[in-house]
Amino acid sequence: MNMKSIVVMKGDQTGQELLEEALRVLDPNVIGLDLDFQFYDLSLENRRATQNQVVHEAAQAMKRTGFGLKAATITPEEKNDVGSPNAILRKEIDGKVIIRTGRRIPGVRPVAGAFAPISVIRMAVGDAYGAKEWREGDGLNEVAYRTETIDRKTCRAVAEFAFRHAKKMKAKVFGGPKYTVSPIYEGMLKEEMDEASARHPEVRYEPQLIDATYALLLNSTGEPLVIPALNRDGDCLSDMVLQLFGSIAGSESILISFDSEFNPQVVMAEAPHGTAPSLFGKNIANPMAMILAGASLLTYIHDQKAIAASRAIYEATIEAVHEGIRTADLGGSATTTEFTDEVIRKVQTKLEVWTTLQGF
């Protein structure tokens, strides 16, 4: 295998600290795989200094390499500041879907007894985000307007990837938009879901309106689910799904752009949480999601060593929690570095054992 390059985007506060922990796990001495890390500083300070030029450079680098690993970054609230780097990255790599998967975390009590994994396949662009907004009138006669758009290509990418992902997970495609109220706008995603179902008859399919989806999730505890969603619906839904499993720390967030056949072209992984400024510098933040983000990238490298390393990292991370090595947010007393140390130890052991047992 030719050495794969991964664009590593530095972040802010605890986001940067946890990125460094994930990179410790991806070290060649740990996973036995040489990776070329190309670093770009996306800290708020450097984004301001470069007027976001560094964000554009990172996006172009991801288009060349196909892989990105991003730390959490600060999005300033001031209107004329540099804004969110994620919006720029999604647009420039033509990102279409964001995947977040809620899964059981050993020793953490889930809400409503949820235990089978649930993946939300969210539209990454369009819809309520970036919509044109304005107001007309005065006083109680003032009216606010917003013009939202979605496009057929993005709807098809969400629907097609949802069914492919469900096939891999042995899951059911579940839920959907409020197409009864909005047959033209939200109905576009429902049309693509129906067509994707026809292309993948082996995948179980149970469309539901978005409000029913929320309600039924509290009762659908026994089988894995994949939920395609509009951008704003998916944003809210994925936060709820991750909390159903007790913590947002147990999942990675993956942004994907596709080629003309809807195969992944650029993959960017990150943790779904923010920069947690209250935890900065205390060595107590949970690195689990960021470690899993690094592992998720390896699954898209078509090489057996990369796939084995990814599996080892996933297993080691979950096993560490199962054995009681937990940070404070999961009810434990391990520091950030202690948790990562245990994951590294387990990954090295697994890969050595698996190599020894090859051929048995």
CSV table of C-alpha atoms in Angstrom, one decimal:
chain,number,residue,atom,x,y,z
A,1,MET,CA,0.0,0.0,0.0
A,2,ASN,CA,1.2,3.5,-0.9
A,3,MET,CA,1.5,5.7,2.2
A,4,LYS,CA,-1.8,7.4,2.8
A,5,SER,CA,-1.9,11.1,3.6
A,6,ILE,CA,-4.3,12.5,6.2
A,7,VAL,CA,-4.9,16.2,6.5
A,8,VAL,CA,-4.9,17.0,10.2
A,9,MET,CA,-6.7,20.2,11.2
A,10,LYS,CA,-5.6,21.7,14.5
A,11,GLY,CA,-8.3,23.3,16.7
A,12,ASP,CA,-8.9,25.2,19.9
A,13,GLN,CA,-8.8,24.5,23.6
A,14,THR,CA,-9.8,21.0,24.6
A,15,GLY,CA,-10.4,20.2,20.9
A,16,GLN,CA,-6.7,20.5,20.2
A,17,GLU,CA,-5.8,18.5,23.3
A,18,LEU,CA,-8.0,15.6,22.3
A,19,LEU,CA,-6.7,15.7,18.7
A,20,GLU,CA,-3.2,15.1,20.1
A,21,GLU,CA,-4.5,12.1,22.0
A,22,ALA,CA,-6.1,10.6,18.8
A,23,LEU,CA,-2.8,11.1,17.0
A,24,ARG,CA,-0.9,9.2,19.7
A,25,VAL,CA,-3.2,6.2,18.9
A,26,LEU,CA,-2.5,6.6,15.2
A,27,ASP,CA,1.2,6.5,15.7
A,28,PRO,CA,3.0,3.9,13.4
A,29,ASN,CA,4.5,2.3,16.5
A,30,VAL,CA,1.0,1.6,17.7
A,31,ILE,CA,-0.9,0.6,14.6
A,32,GLY,CA,1.9,-0.7,12.5
A,33,LEU,CA,0.8,1.5,9.6
A,34,ASP,CA,2.8,4.5,8.2
A,35,LEU,CA,0.6,7.5,7.6
A,36,ASP,CA,1.6,10.9,6.3
A,37,PHE,CA,0.1,13.7,8.4
A,38,GLN,CA,-0.3,17.1,6.8
A,39,PHE,CA,-1.0,19.7,9.4
A,40,TYR,CA,-3.1,22.8,9.1
A,41,ASP,CA,-3.7,25.2,12.0
A,42,LEU,CA,-7.4,26.0,12.2
A,43,SER,CA,-7.2,27.6,15.6
A,44,LEU,CA,-9.3,30.7,15.9
A,45,GLU,CA,-6.2,32.8,16.2
A,46,ASN,CA,-4.7,31.5,12.9
A,47,ARG,CA,-8.1,31.7,11.1
A,48,ARG,CA,-8.3,35.3,12.0
A,49,ALA,CA,-4.6,36.0,11.1
A,50,THR,CA,-5.1,34.4,7.7
A,51,GLN,CA,-8.7,35.6,7.1
A,52,ASN,CA,-9.7,32.0,6.7
A,53,GLN,CA,-7.2,31.3,4.0
A,54,VAL,CA,-5.8,28.4,6.0
A,55,VAL,CA,-9.3,26.8,6.0
A,56,HIS,CA,-9.5,27.0,2.2
A,57,GLU,CA,-6.0,25.5,2.0
A,58,ALA,CA,-7.0,22.6,4.3
A,59,ALA,CA,-10.0,21.9,2.2
A,60,GLN,CA,-8.0,21.8,-1.0
A,61,ALA,CA,-5.5,19.4,0.7
A,62,MET,CA,-8.3,17.1,1.6
A,63,LYS,CA,-9.5,17.0,-2.0
A,64,ARG,CA,-6.0,15.9,-3.0
A,65,THR,CA,-5.6,13.3,-0.2
A,66,GLY,CA,-9.1,12.1,0.3
A,67,PHE,CA,-8.8,12.1,4.1
A,68,GLY,CA,-9.1,14.6,7.0
A,69,LEU,CA,-9.1,14.6,10.8
A,70,LYS,CA,-10.3,17.7,12.4
A,71,ALA,CA,-10.2,19.0,16.0
A,72,ALA,CA,-13.0,20.9,17.5
A,73,THR,CA,-12.8,24.7,16.8
A,74,ILE,CA,-14.3,27.8,18.2
A,75,THR,CA,-17.0,29.6,16.1
A,76,PRO,CA,-17.0,33.2,17.1
A,77,GLU,CA,-20.4,34.8,17.6
A,78,GLU,CA,-19.6,38.2,16.1
A,79,LYS,CA,-21.2,38.7,12.7
A,80,ASN,CA,-18.2,40.0,10.9
A,81,ASP,CA,-15.7,37.5,12.4
A,82,VAL,CA,-14.2,34.5,10.6
A,83,GLY,CA,-17.3,32.3,11.3
A,84,SER,CA,-17.4,28.5,11.2
A,85,PRO,CA,-14.6,26.6,9.5
A,86,ASN,CA,-16.9,23.7,9.0
A,87,ALA,CA,-19.2,25.6,6.7
A,88,ILE,CA,-16.2,26.4,4.4
A,89,LEU,CA,-14.9,22.8,4.6
A,90,ARG,CA,-18.2,21.3,3.7
A,91,LYS,CA,-18.7,23.6,0.7
A,92,GLU,CA,-15.2,23.3,-0.7
A,93,ILE,CA,-15.0,19.5,-0.6
A,94,ASP,CA,-18.7,19.2,-1.7
A,95,GLY,CA,-19.6,17.3,1.4
A,96,LYS,CA,-23.0,15.7,1.1
A,97,VAL,CA,-23.7,13.7,4.2
A,98,ILE,CA,-22.7,13.7,7.9
A,99,ILE,CA,-22.9,10.3,9.8
A,100,ARG,CA,-23.2,10.0,13.5
A,101,THR,CA,-23.8,6.6,15.2
A,102,GLY,CA,-25.1,6.2,18.7
A,103,ARG,CA,-23.9,3.0,20.3
A,104,ARG,CA,-23.9,1.4,23.7
A,105,ILE,CA,-21.1,2.5,26.1
A,106,PRO,CA,-20.3,-0.2,28.6
A,107,GLY,CA,-21.4,0.8,32.1
A,108,VAL,CA,-23.3,3.9,30.9
A,109,ARG,CA,-27.1,3.5,31.4
A,110,PRO,CA,-28.9,4.4,28.1
A,111,VAL,CA,-32.1,6.3,28.0
A,112,ALA,CA,-35.3,4.2,27.3
A,113,GLY,CA,-33.3,1.0,27.2
A,114,ALA,CA,-31.7,1.8,23.8
A,115,PHE,CA,-29.0,-0.7,23.0
A,116,ALA,CA,-28.9,-1.4,19.2
A,117,PRO,CA,-26.8,1.1,17.3
A,118,ILE,CA,-28.6,4.0,15.5
A,119,SER,CA,-27.0,5.9,12.7
A,120,VAL,CA,-28.2,9.3,11.5
A,121,ILE,CA,-27.4,10.1,7.9
A,122,ARG,CA,-27.8,13.9,7.8
A,123,MET,CA,-27.7,16.2,4.8
A,124,ALA,CA,-24.5,18.2,5.2
A,125,VAL,CA,-25.5,21.3,3.2
A,126,GLY,CA,-28.6,23.4,2.4
A,127,ASP,CA,-31.9,23.4,4.1
A,128,ALA,CA,-32.1,25.8,7.1
A,129,TYR,CA,-28.4,26.5,7.1
A,130,GLY,CA,-27.2,29.2,4.9
A,131,ALA,CA,-30.8,30.2,4.0
A,132,LYS,CA,-31.5,33.8,3.0
A,133,GLU,CA,-33.4,35.6,5.8
A,134,TRP,CA,-35.1,39.0,6.0
A,135,ARG,CA,-37.9,40.9,7.8
A,136,GLU,CA,-40.6,43.2,6.5
A,137,GLY,CA,-43.0,45.5,8.3
A,138,ASP,CA,-43.0,47.1,11.7
A,139,GLY,CA,-44.2,46.4,15.3
A,140,LEU,CA,-46.7,43.6,15.6
A,141,ASN,CA,-47.1,43.6,11.8
A,142,GLU,CA,-43.4,42.7,11.3
A,143,VAL,CA,-43.0,39.4,9.4
A,144,ALA,CA,-39.8,37.3,9.2
A,145,TYR,CA,-39.0,35.3,6.1
A,146,ARG,CA,-36.5,32.6,5.2
A,147,THR,CA,-35.8,31.0,1.9
A,148,GLU,CA,-34.5,27.4,2.2
A,149,THR,CA,-33.3,25.1,-0.5
A,150,ILE,CA,-32.4,21.5,-1.0
A,151,ASP,CA,-31.3,19.8,-4.2
A,152,ARG,CA,-31.9,16.5,-5.8
A,153,LYS,CA,-28.2,15.4,-5.9
A,154,THR,CA,-27.8,15.8,-2.1
A,155,CYS,CA,-31.1,14.1,-1.4
A,156,ARG,CA,-30.0,11.2,-3.6
A,157,ALA,CA,-26.6,11.0,-1.8
A,158,VAL,CA,-28.3,10.9,1.6
A,159,ALA,CA,-30.8,8.2,0.6
A,160,GLU,CA,-28.3,6.0,-1.3
A,161,PHE,CA,-25.7,6.1,1.4
A,162,ALA,CA,-28.3,5.4,4.0
A,163,PHE,CA,-29.3,2.2,2.3
A,164,ARG,CA,-25.7,1.1,1.7
A,165,HIS,CA,-24.8,1.9,5.3
A,166,ALA,CA,-27.9,0.0,6.5
A,167,LYS,CA,-26.8,-3.1,4.5
A,168,LYS,CA,-23.4,-3.0,6.1
A,169,MET,CA,-24.9,-2.6,9.6
A,170,LYS,CA,-27.6,-5.2,8.9
A,171,ALA,CA,-30.0,-2.4,9.9
A,172,LYS,CA,-33.4,-1.0,8.9
A,173,VAL,CA,-33.7,2.3,7.2
A,174,PHE,CA,-36.2,4.2,9.4
A,175,GLY,CA,-37.8,7.6,9.6
A,176,GLY,CA,-37.7,10.4,7.1
A,177,PRO,CA,-38.9,14.0,6.5
A,178,LYS,CA,-42.4,15.5,7.0
A,179,TYR,CA,-43.4,15.0,3.4
A,180,THR,CA,-47.1,15.1,4.1
A,181,VAL,CA,-46.9,18.7,5.1
A,182,SER,CA,-44.2,19.6,2.6
A,183,PRO,CA,-44.6,17.4,-0.4
A,184,ILE,CA,-42.6,19.6,-2.8
A,185,TYR,CA,-39.7,20.5,-0.5
A,186,GLU,CA,-39.3,17.7,2.0
A,187,GLY,CA,-41.0,15.3,-0.4
A,188,MET,CA,-37.9,15.4,-2.5
A,189,LEU,CA,-35.9,13.4,0.1
A,190,LYS,CA,-38.8,11.0,0.5
A,191,GLU,CA,-38.9,10.4,-3.2
A,192,GLU,CA,-35.2,9.5,-3.2
A,193,MET,CA,-35.6,7.3,-0.2
A,194,ASP,CA,-38.3,5.3,-2.0
A,195,GLU,CA,-36.1,5.0,-5.1
A,196,ALA,CA,-33.1,3.9,-3.1
A,197,SER,CA,-35.3,1.3,-1.4
A,198,ALA,CA,-36.2,-0.1,-4.9
A,199,ARG,CA,-32.5,-0.3,-5.7
A,200,HIS,CA,-31.8,-2.1,-2.4
A,201,PRO,CA,-34.7,-4.5,-1.9
A,202,GLU,CA,-32.6,-6.6,0.5
A,203,VAL,CA,-32.6,-3.7,3.0
A,204,ARG,CA,-35.6,-3.3,5.4
A,205,TYR,CA,-37.4,0.0,5.0
A,206,GLU,CA,-39.8,1.7,7.3
A,207,PRO,CA,-40.5,5.3,6.4
A,208,GLN,CA,-41.9,7.5,9.1
A,209,LEU,CA,-42.6,11.3,9.5
A,210,ILE,CA,-39.9,13.1,11.4
A,211,ASP,CA,-42.2,13.8,14.4
A,212,ALA,CA,-43.2,10.1,14.6
A,213,THR,CA,-39.5,9.2,14.3
A,214,TYR,CA,-38.6,11.1,17.5
A,215,ALA,CA,-41.5,9.4,19.3
A,216,LEU,CA,-40.9,5.9,18.0
A,217,LEU,CA,-37.1,6.1,18.8
A,218,LEU,CA,-38.0,5.9,22.5
A,219,ASN,CA,-39.7,2.5,21.9
A,220,SER,CA,-37.4,1.1,19.1
A,221,THR,CA,-34.7,-0.4,21.3
A,222,GLY,CA,-34.2,-3.8,19.8
A,223,GLU,CA,-32.8,-3.5,16.3
A,224,PRO,CA,-30.2,-1.3,14.5
A,225,LEU,CA,-31.5,1.7,12.6
A,226,VAL,CA,-30.3,4.1,9.9
A,227,ILE,CA,-32.2,7.4,9.7
A,228,PRO,CA,-31.9,9.6,6.6
A,229,ALA,CA,-32.6,13.3,7.5
A,230,LEU,CA,-32.7,16.8,6.2
A,231,ASN,CA,-29.9,19.1,7.5
A,232,ARG,CA,-31.7,20.7,10.4
A,233,ASP,CA,-33.7,17.6,11.3
A,234,GLY,CA,-30.5,15.5,11.3
A,235,ASP,CA,-28.6,18.1,13.4
A,236,CYS,CA,-31.3,17.9,16.2
A,237,LEU,CA,-31.9,14.2,15.8
A,238,SER,CA,-28.2,13.2,16.0
A,239,ASP,CA,-27.7,15.1,19.2
A,240,MET,CA,-30.7,13.3,20.7
A,241,VAL,CA,-29.7,9.9,19.5
A,242,LEU,CA,-26.2,10.2,21.0
A,243,GLN,CA,-27.7,11.2,24.3
A,244,LEU,CA,-30.0,8.2,24.2
A,245,PHE,CA,-26.9,6.2,24.7
A,246,GLY,CA,-25.9,8.2,27.7
A,247,SER,CA,-23.1,10.4,26.3
A,248,ILE,CA,-22.1,12.3,23.2
A,249,ALA,CA,-18.5,11.0,23.8
A,250,GLY,CA,-19.2,7.6,22.3
A,251,SER,CA,-19.4,8.5,18.7
A,252,GLU,CA,-17.4,10.0,15.9
A,253,SER,CA,-18.8,12.4,13.3
A,254,ILE,CA,-18.0,11.8,9.6
A,255,LEU,CA,-18.4,14.2,6.7
A,256,ILE,CA,-18.3,12.5,3.2
A,257,SER,CA,-18.3,13.7,-0.4
A,258,PHE,CA,-19.0,11.3,-3.2
A,259,ASP,CA,-18.0,10.6,-6.8
A,260,SER,CA,-20.5,10.2,-9.6
A,261,GLU,CA,-21.3,6.6,-8.4
A,262,PHE,CA,-21.9,7.8,-4.8
A,263,ASN,CA,-18.7,6.1,-3.6
A,264,PRO,CA,-16.8,8.1,-0.9
A,265,GLN,CA,-14.4,10.6,-2.4
A,266,VAL,CA,-13.3,12.7,0.6
A,267,VAL,CA,-13.8,11.6,4.2
A,268,MET,CA,-13.4,14.0,7.1
A,269,ALA,CA,-13.7,12.8,10.7
A,270,GLU,CA,-14.1,14.7,13.9
A,271,ALA,CA,-15.7,14.5,17.4
A,272,PRO,CA,-19.3,15.6,17.6
A,273,HIS,CA,-18.7,17.7,20.7
A,274,GLY,CA,-17.2,21.2,21.0
A,275,THR,CA,-14.1,22.7,22.5
A,276,ALA,CA,-15.2,22.3,26.2
A,277,PRO,CA,-13.3,25.4,27.5
A,278,SER,CA,-14.2,24.5,31.1
A,279,LEU,CA,-12.1,21.4,30.8
A,280,PHE,CA,-9.1,22.9,29.0
A,281,GLY,CA,-5.7,22.2,30.5
A,282,LYS,CA,-7.1,19.9,33.2
A,283,ASN,CA,-6.4,16.5,31.6
A,284,ILE,CA,-9.8,15.2,32.4
A,285,ALA,CA,-11.7,15.5,29.1
A,286,ASN,CA,-12.9,12.2,27.4
A,287,PRO,CA,-10.8,11.5,24.3
A,288,MET,CA,-13.1,8.6,23.2
A,289,ALA,CA,-14.9,10.3,20.4
A,290,MET,CA,-11.8,11.8,18.9
A,291,ILE,CA,-10.0,8.4,19.1
A,292,LEU,CA,-12.9,6.8,17.3
A,293,ALA,CA,-12.8,9.6,14.7
A,294,GLY,CA,-9.3,8.5,13.8
A,295,ALA,CA,-10.3,4.9,13.7
A,296,SER,CA,-13.2,5.6,11.4
A,297,LEU,CA,-10.9,7.1,8.8
A,298,LEU,CA,-8.9,3.9,8.6
A,299,THR,CA,-12.0,2.0,7.5
A,300,TYR,CA,-12.1,4.0,4.3
A,301,ILE,CA,-8.5,3.1,3.4
A,302,HIS,CA,-8.8,0.0,1.3
A,303,ASP,CA,-6.0,-2.0,2.9
A,304,GLN,CA,-6.2,-5.0,5.3
A,305,LYS,CA,-3.7,-3.5,7.7
A,306,ALA,CA,-5.7,-0.3,8.0
A,307,ILE,CA,-8.9,-2.2,8.5
A,308,ALA,CA,-7.3,-4.3,11.2
A,309,ALA,CA,-5.9,-1.2,12.9
A,310,SER,CA,-9.4,0.4,12.8
A,311,ARG,CA,-11.0,-2.6,14.4
A,312,ALA,CA,-8.4,-2.8,17.0
A,313,ILE,CA,-8.9,0.8,18.0
A,314,TYR,CA,-12.7,0.5,18.2
A,315,GLU,CA,-12.5,-2.7,20.3
A,316,ALA,CA,-9.7,-1.3,22.5
A,317,THR,CA,-11.7,1.9,23.2
A,318,ILE,CA,-14.9,0.1,24.1
A,319,GLU,CA,-13.0,-2.6,26.2
A,320,ALA,CA,-11.2,0.1,28.2
A,321,VAL,CA,-14.5,1.6,29.2
A,322,HIS,CA,-16.0,-1.9,29.9
A,323,GLU,CA,-13.0,-2.6,32.3
A,324,GLY,CA,-13.6,0.5,34.2
A,325,ILE,CA,-11.0,2.8,32.7
A,326,ARG,CA,-13.3,5.8,32.4
A,327,THR,CA,-13.0,9.6,32.5
A,328,ALA,CA,-15.1,11.6,35.0
A,329,ASP,CA,-18.0,12.2,32.5
A,330,LEU,CA,-18.6,8.4,32.4
A,331,GLY,CA,-18.3,8.1,36.2
A,332,GLY,CA,-14.7,7.2,36.4
A,333,SER,CA,-11.4,8.7,37.6
A,334,ALA,CA,-9.0,8.2,34.7
A,335,THR,CA,-7.3,11.2,33.2
A,336,THR,CA,-7.3,11.9,29.5
A,337,THR,CA,-3.8,10.5,29.0
A,338,GLU,CA,-4.5,7.5,31.2
A,339,PHE,CA,-7.4,6.5,29.1
A,340,THR,CA,-5.4,6.9,25.9
A,341,ASP,CA,-2.5,5.0,27.4
A,342,GLU,CA,-4.8,2.0,28.0
A,343,VAL,CA,-6.3,2.2,24.5
A,344,ILE,CA,-2.7,2.2,23.1
A,345,ARG,CA,-1.7,-0.8,25.2
A,346,LYS,CA,-4.8,-2.8,24.1
A,347,VAL,CA,-4.4,-1.9,20.4
A,348,GLN,CA,-0.8,-3.1,20.4
A,349,THR,CA,-1.7,-6.3,22.1
A,350,LYS,CA,-4.6,-7.0,19.7
A,351,LEU,CA,-2.6,-6.4,16.6
A,352,GLU,CA,0.3,-8.5,17.9
A,353,VAL,CA,-2.0,-11.4,18.8
A,354,TRP,CA,-3.9,-11.2,15.5
A,355,THR,CA,-0.6,-11.3,13.5
A,356,THR,CA,0.6,-14.3,15.5
A,357,LEU,CA,-2.7,-16.2,14.9
A,358,GLN,CA,-2.7,-15.6,11.1
A,359,GLY,CA,-3.2,-18.9,9.4
A,360,PHE,CA,-4.9,-20.6,12.3
